[in-house]
Amino acid sequence: MLAATIEKATHRLTRRSNERLVLRTIYELGPISRAGVARATGLTRTTVSDVVEDLVGGGLVSEVGMGPSTGGKAPILLEVPADARHLVGVDVDRDRISGALVNLRGEIRSRASRGLADRDGEAASGELASLVLELTHAAQEPLAGIGIGAPGLVDTATGTVRWAVGLDWRDVPVGPRLTELTGLPVVIINDSQAAAMGEWAFGRHDPSSAMIVVKVGEGIGAGIIIGGRLYTGDAAGAGEVGHTRVVDDGPRCRCGGRGCLETVASLRAVLERARELVAESPASVLAQGPLTRDSLRQAFETGDALARQVVLESARPLGRVLGAMIGTLGAREVVLVGAMTAFGQPWLDAVRTETRDSALRLLVEQSSIHLGTTGADVVELGAAAMLMGSELGLAFPV
Ligand SMILES: [Zn+2]
């Protein structure tokens, strides 16, 4: 009896792992024939045909025409349609929650968002739930699930945000709550780690390199890809570099510490510094109106001295921490994403210069520091990519 139960369970597991292998092969190599899938996977043709029949039935694989004949009957070619499934990807930021319906090739099919203003705690959770419902109701294709990128310490195994300072979330079971609400699988990861997955999966990068993706926005955090996998660390907090102390007796940080990187190099810190200095700089265009993210960027672009000073000064402590990360990981690729990248090449150059001066020259010369290639939706894309891995077994080139 027990032996029969075990055999059944083993059979089910084998079947599932074959299904994932075949789907991934068609996703990566398609259009491809059944014989081609058998060759690429080492599975028998009968097993491949069996599995493909189920995948076609479930709409995950389509027959898309005939390949060239190699003497006998021309083979039917298979591929995974980009819109066979959609995924909900969400970026929970400190002032705004943005979400998107993403297809299996990382194309965004629709978007929705909610401003948080000063709402946090339960109010922010309510906004997240309402946004997710809006997107799931708008979906025109079958949904594979919901991926969430959230700031702070996230326990992906239980779907819980352990601590997100800016949102005042402590031990919030975001994943289980959204699953209960929608009946869909939910994956939740740290937002910088999601950004790293987004760049890795859908950006233009050398897949053989280790990669550090640093998100510099309202807060600062990094995601680390090593050997084609997201490295989350023993306590899930790998990449939480925003709270590294960089200024002795520096400004008080929301984490309770002082002089953290976030207090001098984040967008929030840069805006605060500009507000402090603007009173002493009546000639600055910043003195003429409300100081916002957009007015600071415009002033920076027109060469306003104060705007350039506060933005470029903020690049120095960031560059120092990047130098330490490159030295620790020996990564060749560093990608910067997030709101501060709006300051473009001059900011990037300042970060590069400081990084070069803060680490072993040879190591930095071998590495490349550049801006992300996936744009402002990088967290939504990365959260969707995580889900494609966990739900469908679709991984990305290693
Ligand atoms: Zn801090």
Tab-separated table of C-alpha atoms and ligand atoms in Angstrom:
chain	number	residue	atom	x	y	z
A	1	MET	CA	0.000	0.000	0.000
A	2	LEU	CA	2.730	2.444	1.070
A	3	ALA	CA	4.926	1.389	-1.826
A	4	ALA	CA	2.067	2.068	-4.237
A	5	THR	CA	1.458	5.524	-2.729
A	6	ILE	CA	5.148	6.390	-3.016
A	7	GLU	CA	5.260	5.152	-6.584
A	8	LYS	CA	2.256	7.311	-7.470
A	9	ALA	CA	3.804	10.385	-5.840
A	10	THR	CA	7.118	9.774	-7.610
A	11	HIS	CA	5.295	9.431	-10.908
A	12	ARG	CA	3.507	12.737	-10.317
A	13	LEU	CA	6.773	14.503	-9.470
A	14	THR	CA	8.517	13.100	-12.551
A	15	ARG	CA	5.595	14.150	-14.698
A	16	ARG	CA	5.713	17.694	-13.282
A	17	SER	CA	9.466	17.994	-13.698
A	18	ASN	CA	9.218	16.704	-17.293
A	19	GLU	CA	6.495	19.243	-17.987
A	20	ARG	CA	8.659	22.083	-16.687
A	21	LEU	CA	11.679	20.888	-18.647
A	22	VAL	CA	9.726	20.618	-21.902
A	23	LEU	CA	8.026	24.002	-21.398
A	24	ARG	CA	11.329	25.698	-20.638
A	25	THR	CA	12.970	24.115	-23.679
A	26	ILE	CA	10.189	25.263	-26.009
A	27	TYR	CA	10.225	28.731	-24.381
A	28	GLU	CA	13.971	29.100	-24.917
A	29	LEU	CA	14.477	27.296	-28.233
A	30	GLY	CA	11.102	27.545	-29.988
A	31	PRO	CA	9.894	27.301	-32.673
A	32	ILE	CA	11.089	23.717	-32.273
A	33	SER	CA	9.743	20.289	-33.271
A	34	ARG	CA	8.845	17.512	-30.833
A	35	ALA	CA	11.905	15.593	-32.053
A	36	GLY	CA	14.044	18.681	-31.384
A	37	VAL	CA	12.677	18.879	-27.817
A	38	ALA	CA	13.473	15.180	-27.316
A	39	ARG	CA	17.048	15.748	-28.517
A	40	ALA	CA	17.540	18.840	-26.344
A	41	THR	CA	16.119	17.279	-23.167
A	42	GLY	CA	17.141	13.627	-23.472
A	43	LEU	CA	13.499	12.580	-22.920
A	44	THR	CA	11.917	9.920	-25.144
A	45	ARG	CA	9.748	11.057	-28.057
A	46	THR	CA	6.736	9.375	-26.470
A	47	THR	CA	7.213	11.290	-23.205
A	48	VAL	CA	7.687	14.565	-25.098
A	49	SER	CA	4.554	13.990	-27.209
A	50	ASP	CA	2.554	13.156	-24.082
A	51	VAL	CA	3.691	16.239	-22.201
A	52	VAL	CA	3.268	18.509	-25.246
A	53	GLU	CA	-0.318	17.318	-25.663
A	54	ASP	CA	-1.108	18.517	-22.133
A	55	LEU	CA	0.734	21.811	-22.626
A	56	VAL	CA	-1.132	22.484	-25.895
A	57	GLY	CA	-4.390	21.596	-24.123
A	58	GLY	CA	-3.581	24.096	-21.359
A	59	GLY	CA	-2.760	26.817	-23.904
A	60	LEU	CA	0.868	27.153	-22.794
A	61	VAL	CA	2.225	25.785	-26.077
A	62	SER	CA	0.989	26.355	-29.633
A	63	GLU	CA	1.637	24.578	-32.912
A	64	VAL	CA	2.899	27.304	-35.241
A	65	GLY	CA	3.574	25.730	-38.628
A	66	MET	CA	5.855	23.219	-40.300
A	67	GLY	CA	9.628	22.962	-40.135
A	68	PRO	CA	11.860	21.789	-43.008
A	69	SER	CA	11.531	18.099	-43.819
A	70	THR	CA	14.596	15.964	-43.293
A	71	GLY	CA	13.409	13.310	-45.724
A	72	GLY	CA	10.115	12.194	-44.178
A	73	LYS	CA	7.059	14.156	-43.132
A	74	ALA	CA	7.739	17.827	-42.311
A	75	PRO	CA	7.663	18.296	-38.499
A	76	ILE	CA	5.169	20.529	-36.712
A	77	LEU	CA	6.872	23.369	-34.846
A	78	LEU	CA	5.990	24.404	-31.307
A	79	GLU	CA	6.382	27.612	-29.359
A	80	VAL	CA	5.229	29.286	-26.146
A	81	PRO	CA	2.973	32.225	-27.131
A	82	ALA	CA	4.120	35.409	-25.350
A	83	ASP	CA	0.590	35.981	-24.063
A	84	ALA	CA	-0.183	32.372	-23.071
A	85	ARG	CA	-0.191	33.579	-19.477
A	86	HIS	CA	-0.092	36.992	-17.900
A	87	LEU	CA	1.433	37.827	-14.537
A	88	VAL	CA	0.692	40.625	-12.124
A	89	GLY	CA	3.917	42.447	-11.186
A	90	VAL	CA	3.807	45.047	-8.400
A	91	ASP	CA	6.348	47.609	-7.174
A	92	VAL	CA	5.548	48.748	-3.643
A	93	ASP	CA	7.464	51.991	-3.191
A	94	ARG	CA	7.352	54.305	-0.216
A	95	ASP	CA	5.137	56.896	-1.868
A	96	ARG	CA	3.423	54.935	-4.645
A	97	ILE	CA	2.339	51.388	-5.487
A	98	SER	CA	2.633	50.609	-9.208
A	99	GLY	CA	1.443	47.440	-10.879
A	100	ALA	CA	1.401	45.933	-14.339
A	101	LEU	CA	0.091	42.972	-16.299
A	102	VAL	CA	3.203	41.415	-17.805
A	103	ASN	CA	3.377	38.702	-20.460
A	104	LEU	CA	5.862	35.829	-20.646
A	105	ARG	CA	8.379	37.917	-22.636
A	106	GLY	CA	8.408	40.810	-20.185
A	107	GLU	CA	6.103	43.036	-22.240
A	108	ILE	CA	3.733	45.212	-20.241
A	109	ARG	CA	0.105	44.867	-21.327
A	110	SER	CA	-1.500	47.304	-18.875
A	111	ARG	CA	-0.682	49.362	-15.812
A	112	ALA	CA	-2.337	50.730	-12.699
A	113	SER	CA	-1.078	52.600	-9.658
A	114	ARG	CA	-2.051	54.138	-6.324
A	115	GLY	CA	-0.424	57.129	-4.622
A	116	LEU	CA	0.265	56.499	-0.938
A	117	ALA	CA	0.889	60.126	0.149
A	118	ASP	CA	1.515	59.627	3.870
A	119	ARG	CA	-0.545	56.495	4.240
A	120	ASP	CA	1.257	53.503	5.687
A	121	GLY	CA	0.463	50.442	7.809
A	122	GLU	CA	-2.996	48.956	7.195
A	123	ALA	CA	-3.980	51.798	4.841
A	124	ALA	CA	-1.047	50.943	2.551
A	125	SER	CA	-1.991	47.231	2.694
A	126	GLY	CA	-5.531	48.194	1.647
A	127	GLU	CA	-4.226	50.170	-1.339
A	128	LEU	CA	-2.081	47.210	-2.382
A	129	ALA	CA	-5.063	44.846	-2.228
A	130	SER	CA	-7.234	47.248	-4.226
A	131	LEU	CA	-4.551	47.657	-6.910
A	132	VAL	CA	-4.077	43.892	-7.221
A	133	LEU	CA	-7.833	43.382	-7.597
A	134	GLU	CA	-8.016	46.078	-10.283
A	135	LEU	CA	-5.300	44.312	-12.274
A	136	THR	CA	-6.649	40.772	-11.832
A	137	HIS	CA	-10.099	41.956	-12.962
A	138	ALA	CA	-8.575	43.701	-15.997
A	139	ALA	CA	-6.697	40.566	-17.124
A	140	GLN	CA	-7.698	39.303	-20.589
A	141	GLU	CA	-5.493	36.185	-20.449
A	142	PRO	CA	-5.160	33.433	-17.829
A	143	LEU	CA	-3.093	34.639	-14.867
A	144	ALA	CA	-0.143	32.639	-13.548
A	145	GLY	CA	-0.013	34.591	-10.303
A	146	ILE	CA	1.085	37.743	-8.544
A	147	GLY	CA	4.668	38.899	-7.944
A	148	ILE	CA	5.360	41.683	-5.453
A	149	GLY	CA	8.543	43.684	-4.885
A	150	ALA	CA	8.448	45.415	-1.493
A	151	PRO	CA	11.043	47.477	0.356
A	152	GLY	CA	12.739	46.182	3.489
A	153	LEU	CA	13.311	42.714	4.865
A	154	VAL	CA	11.090	40.193	3.140
A	155	ASP	CA	10.680	36.517	4.022
A	156	THR	CA	9.897	34.988	0.642
A	157	ALA	CA	9.292	31.497	2.073
A	158	THR	CA	6.298	32.671	4.158
A	159	GLY	CA	5.312	35.642	1.966
A	160	THR	CA	5.803	38.024	4.891
A	161	VAL	CA	7.274	41.515	4.978
A	162	ARG	CA	9.276	41.346	8.199
A	163	TRP	CA	10.164	45.006	8.352
A	164	ALA	CA	9.609	47.843	5.913
A	165	VAL	CA	10.590	51.054	7.684
A	166	GLY	CA	9.011	53.556	5.282
A	167	LEU	CA	5.668	51.723	5.181
A	168	ASP	CA	5.539	50.936	8.884
A	169	TRP	CA	5.020	47.251	8.071
A	170	ARG	CA	6.178	44.718	10.627
A	171	ASP	CA	5.469	41.036	10.058
A	172	VAL	CA	2.720	41.690	7.528
A	173	PRO	CA	1.640	38.430	5.782
A	174	VAL	CA	1.209	40.096	2.374
A	175	GLY	CA	1.479	36.851	0.369
A	176	PRO	CA	-1.116	34.763	2.267
A	177	ARG	CA	-3.532	37.720	2.361
A	178	LEU	CA	-3.372	38.274	-1.401
A	179	THR	CA	-3.700	34.553	-2.099
A	180	GLU	CA	-6.830	34.481	0.053
A	181	LEU	CA	-8.197	37.510	-1.771
A	182	THR	CA	-7.518	36.324	-5.330
A	183	GLY	CA	-6.996	32.549	-5.174
A	184	LEU	CA	-3.723	33.024	-7.080
A	185	PRO	CA	-0.146	32.086	-6.167
A	186	VAL	CA	1.827	35.035	-4.774
A	187	VAL	CA	5.591	35.544	-4.627
A	188	ILE	CA	6.990	38.451	-2.642
A	189	ILE	CA	10.606	39.577	-2.676
A	190	ASN	CA	12.602	42.631	-1.698
A	191	ASP	CA	12.218	45.418	-4.280
A	192	SER	CA	15.943	45.735	-5.030
A	193	GLN	CA	16.168	41.977	-5.438
A	194	ALA	CA	13.174	42.162	-7.781
A	195	ALA	CA	14.960	44.909	-9.747
A	196	ALA	CA	17.977	42.612	-10.068
A	197	MET	CA	15.769	39.819	-11.403
A	198	GLY	CA	14.109	42.230	-13.857
A	199	GLU	CA	17.446	43.390	-15.268
A	200	TRP	CA	18.764	39.846	-15.326
A	201	ALA	CA	15.754	38.320	-17.037
A	202	PHE	CA	14.794	41.044	-19.494
A	203	GLY	CA	17.751	43.450	-19.725
A	204	ARG	CA	20.719	43.328	-22.074
A	205	HIS	CA	23.552	41.780	-20.105
A	206	ASP	CA	26.376	39.313	-20.299
A	207	PRO	CA	24.738	36.239	-18.768
A	208	SER	CA	28.066	34.801	-17.593
A	209	SER	CA	28.893	37.705	-15.258
A	210	ALA	CA	27.979	38.136	-11.630
A	211	MET	CA	25.777	41.207	-11.418
A	212	ILE	CA	24.995	43.772	-8.730
A	213	VAL	CA	21.875	45.861	-9.305
A	214	VAL	CA	21.581	48.870	-7.020
A	215	LYS	CA	18.228	50.603	-6.741
A	216	VAL	CA	18.723	54.239	-5.815
A	217	GLY	CA	15.357	55.849	-5.258
A	218	GLU	CA	13.510	56.952	-2.123
A	219	GLY	CA	15.652	54.336	-0.392
A	220	ILE	CA	18.737	52.377	-1.465
A	221	GLY	CA	19.173	48.613	-1.759
A	222	ALA	CA	20.943	46.103	-3.955
A	223	GLY	CA	20.108	42.771	-5.546
A	224	ILE	CA	22.902	40.329	-6.289
A	225	ILE	CA	22.930	37.700	-9.051
A	226	ILE	CA	25.625	35.054	-8.811
A	227	GLY	CA	25.854	32.081	-11.154
A	228	GLY	CA	22.520	32.963	-12.744
A	229	ARG	CA	20.668	32.961	-9.445
A	230	LEU	CA	19.444	35.641	-7.102
A	231	TYR	CA	21.553	35.540	-3.967
A	232	THR	CA	19.360	36.445	-0.984
A	233	GLY	CA	21.746	35.579	1.835
A	234	ASP	CA	21.251	33.505	4.945
A	235	ALA	CA	18.818	35.964	6.504
A	236	ALA	CA	17.205	37.094	3.217
A	237	GLY	CA	18.810	40.527	3.694
A	238	ALA	CA	21.637	40.291	1.153
A	239	GLY	CA	22.089	43.644	-0.567
A	240	GLU	CA	20.630	45.827	2.214
A	241	VAL	CA	23.444	48.326	1.738
A	242	GLY	CA	21.260	51.403	2.298
A	243	HIS	CA	21.860	51.248	6.032
A	244	THR	CA	25.635	51.054	5.876
A	245	ARG	CA	27.014	53.969	7.928
A	246	VAL	CA	28.932	56.340	5.694
A	247	VAL	CA	28.925	59.560	7.803
A	248	ASP	CA	30.047	59.692	11.438
A	249	ASP	CA	27.375	61.455	13.504
A	250	GLY	CA	25.429	61.963	10.272
A	251	PRO	CA	21.700	62.597	9.891
A	252	ARG	CA	19.284	60.372	11.797
A	253	CYS	CA	17.910	57.541	9.616
A	254	ARG	CA	14.442	56.037	9.688
A	255	CYS	CA	16.014	52.717	10.673
A	256	GLY	CA	17.121	54.204	13.989
A	257	GLY	CA	20.768	54.522	12.973
A	258	ARG	CA	22.769	57.583	11.977
A	259	GLY	CA	24.637	58.544	8.833
A	260	CYS	CA	23.321	55.621	6.753
A	261	LEU	CA	23.936	55.686	2.988
A	262	GLU	CA	20.200	56.355	2.508
A	263	THR	CA	20.487	59.596	4.505
A	264	VAL	CA	22.951	61.103	2.013
A	265	ALA	CA	22.550	59.385	-1.373
A	266	SER	CA	18.836	58.582	-1.837
A	267	LEU	CA	16.420	60.833	-3.721
A	268	ARG	CA	14.757	61.700	-0.431
A	269	ALA	CA	18.127	62.748	1.050
A	270	VAL	CA	19.047	64.824	-2.004
A	271	LEU	CA	15.733	66.691	-1.865
A	272	GLU	CA	16.161	67.341	1.860
A	273	ARG	CA	19.703	68.620	1.330
A	274	ALA	CA	18.516	70.937	-1.456
A	275	ARG	CA	15.777	72.312	0.859
A	276	GLU	CA	18.409	72.998	3.543
A	277	LEU	CA	20.715	74.862	1.182
A	278	VAL	CA	18.195	76.748	-0.914
A	279	ALA	CA	17.783	79.536	1.666
A	280	GLU	CA	21.474	80.383	1.263
A	281	SER	CA	21.260	80.298	-2.546
A	282	PRO	CA	18.692	82.888	-3.630
A	283	ALA	CA	20.167	82.875	-7.155
A	284	SER	CA	19.216	79.212	-7.659
A	285	VAL	CA	16.097	78.500	-9.746
A	286	LEU	CA	15.186	76.129	-6.924
A	287	ALA	CA	14.483	79.173	-4.735
A	288	GLN	CA	11.654	80.194	-7.052
A	289	GLY	CA	9.147	77.426	-6.546
A	290	PRO	CA	8.275	74.252	-4.696
A	291	LEU	CA	11.184	71.842	-4.545
A	292	THR	CA	10.129	68.528	-6.007
A	293	ARG	CA	11.731	65.606	-7.812
A	294	ASP	CA	10.789	67.198	-11.159
A	295	SER	CA	11.888	70.755	-10.367
A	296	LEU	CA	15.236	69.434	-9.084
A	297	ARG	CA	15.749	67.427	-12.274
A	298	GLN	CA	14.891	70.397	-14.484
A	299	ALA	CA	17.254	72.673	-12.519
A	300	PHE	CA	19.973	70.010	-12.768
A	301	GLU	CA	19.543	69.749	-16.526
A	302	THR	CA	19.764	73.523	-17.013
A	303	GLY	CA	23.039	73.576	-15.064
A	304	ASP	CA	21.785	75.206	-11.849
A	305	ALA	CA	24.779	75.249	-9.480
A	306	LEU	CA	22.886	74.218	-6.348
A	307	ALA	CA	21.069	71.363	-8.070
A	308	ARG	CA	24.320	70.058	-9.529
A	309	GLN	CA	26.089	70.353	-6.190
A	310	VAL	CA	23.542	68.363	-4.155
A	311	VAL	CA	23.069	65.660	-6.798
A	312	LEU	CA	26.757	65.136	-7.583
A	313	GLU	CA	27.797	65.218	-3.908
A	314	SER	CA	25.317	62.413	-3.235
A	315	ALA	CA	27.133	60.230	-5.781
A	316	ARG	CA	30.319	60.109	-3.687
A	317	PRO	CA	29.192	57.991	-0.694
A	318	LEU	CA	27.265	55.779	-3.136
A	319	GLY	CA	30.426	55.227	-5.183
A	320	ARG	CA	32.357	54.288	-2.056
A	321	VAL	CA	29.835	51.629	-1.082
A	322	LEU	CA	29.801	50.325	-4.669
A	323	GLY	CA	33.581	50.037	-4.525
A	324	ALA	CA	33.261	47.914	-1.386
A	325	MET	CA	30.629	45.694	-3.031
A	326	ILE	CA	32.758	45.170	-6.144
A	327	GLY	CA	35.703	44.310	-3.906
A	328	THR	CA	33.605	41.836	-1.907
A	329	LEU	CA	31.901	40.061	-4.784
A	330	GLY	CA	34.359	40.557	-7.638
A	331	ALA	CA	31.324	41.273	-9.832
A	332	ARG	CA	32.003	42.572	-13.321
A	333	GLU	CA	28.649	44.183	-13.856
A	334	VAL	CA	27.029	46.892	-11.730
A	335	VAL	CA	23.670	48.243	-12.862
A	336	LEU	CA	22.040	51.324	-11.366
A	337	VAL	CA	18.243	51.629	-11.409
A	338	GLY	CA	15.675	53.749	-9.572
A	339	ALA	CA	14.596	57.392	-9.487
A	340	MET	CA	18.121	58.865	-9.107
A	341	THR	CA	19.047	57.536	-12.560
A	342	ALA	CA	16.960	60.434	-13.936
A	343	PHE	CA	20.079	62.565	-13.313
A	344	GLY	CA	21.697	60.604	-16.116
A	345	GLN	CA	25.259	60.686	-17.351
A	346	PRO	CA	26.717	63.384	-15.028
A	347	TRP	CA	25.468	61.500	-11.940
A	348	LEU	CA	26.659	58.182	-13.378
A	349	ASP	CA	30.098	59.678	-14.121
A	350	ALA	CA	30.370	60.978	-10.550
A	351	VAL	CA	29.444	57.537	-9.173
A	352	ARG	CA	31.995	55.874	-11.468
A	353	THR	CA	34.800	58.248	-10.477
A	354	GLU	CA	34.246	57.686	-6.766
A	355	THR	CA	33.929	53.910	-7.193
A	356	ARG	CA	37.204	53.828	-9.094
A	357	ASP	CA	38.947	55.741	-6.315
A	358	SER	CA	37.475	53.533	-3.576
A	359	ALA	CA	38.454	50.039	-4.644
A	360	LEU	CA	41.394	48.154	-6.027
A	361	ARG	CA	41.940	49.782	-9.411
A	362	LEU	CA	42.368	46.523	-11.283
A	363	LEU	CA	39.051	45.138	-10.008
A	364	VAL	CA	37.104	48.270	-10.907
A	365	GLU	CA	38.731	48.492	-14.344
A	366	GLN	CA	37.408	45.017	-15.093
A	367	SER	CA	33.904	45.988	-14.092
A	368	SER	CA	31.308	48.034	-15.868
A	369	ILE	CA	28.961	50.416	-14.064
A	370	HIS	CA	25.977	51.533	-16.103
A	371	LEU	CA	22.318	52.475	-15.988
A	372	GLY	CA	19.589	49.823	-16.222
A	373	THR	CA	18.157	48.881	-19.611
A	374	THR	CA	14.611	47.884	-18.617
A	375	GLY	CA	13.320	51.320	-17.565
A	376	ALA	CA	11.017	52.363	-14.767
A	377	ASP	CA	9.091	49.049	-14.676
A	378	VAL	CA	12.107	47.037	-13.547
A	379	VAL	CA	10.631	45.943	-10.197
A	380	GLU	CA	7.301	44.864	-11.751
A	381	LEU	CA	9.215	42.893	-14.407
A	382	GLY	CA	11.473	41.258	-11.840
A	383	ALA	CA	8.570	40.275	-9.584
A	384	ALA	CA	6.899	38.705	-12.640
A	385	ALA	CA	10.148	36.918	-13.557
A	386	MET	CA	10.359	35.366	-10.083
A	387	LEU	CA	6.849	34.045	-10.518
A	388	MET	CA	7.624	32.655	-13.979
A	389	GLY	CA	10.380	30.672	-12.301
A	390	SER	CA	8.389	29.405	-9.339
A	391	GLU	CA	5.070	28.706	-11.093
A	392	LEU	CA	6.086	27.669	-14.608
A	393	GLY	CA	9.704	26.586	-14.201
A	394	LEU	CA	10.832	29.195	-16.720
A	395	ALA	CA	14.296	30.276	-15.749
A	396	PHE	CA	16.611	32.613	-17.550
A	397	PRO	CA	19.855	32.110	-19.404
A	398	VAL	CA	22.725	31.153	-17.106
B	1	ZN	ZN	19.445	53.488	8.200
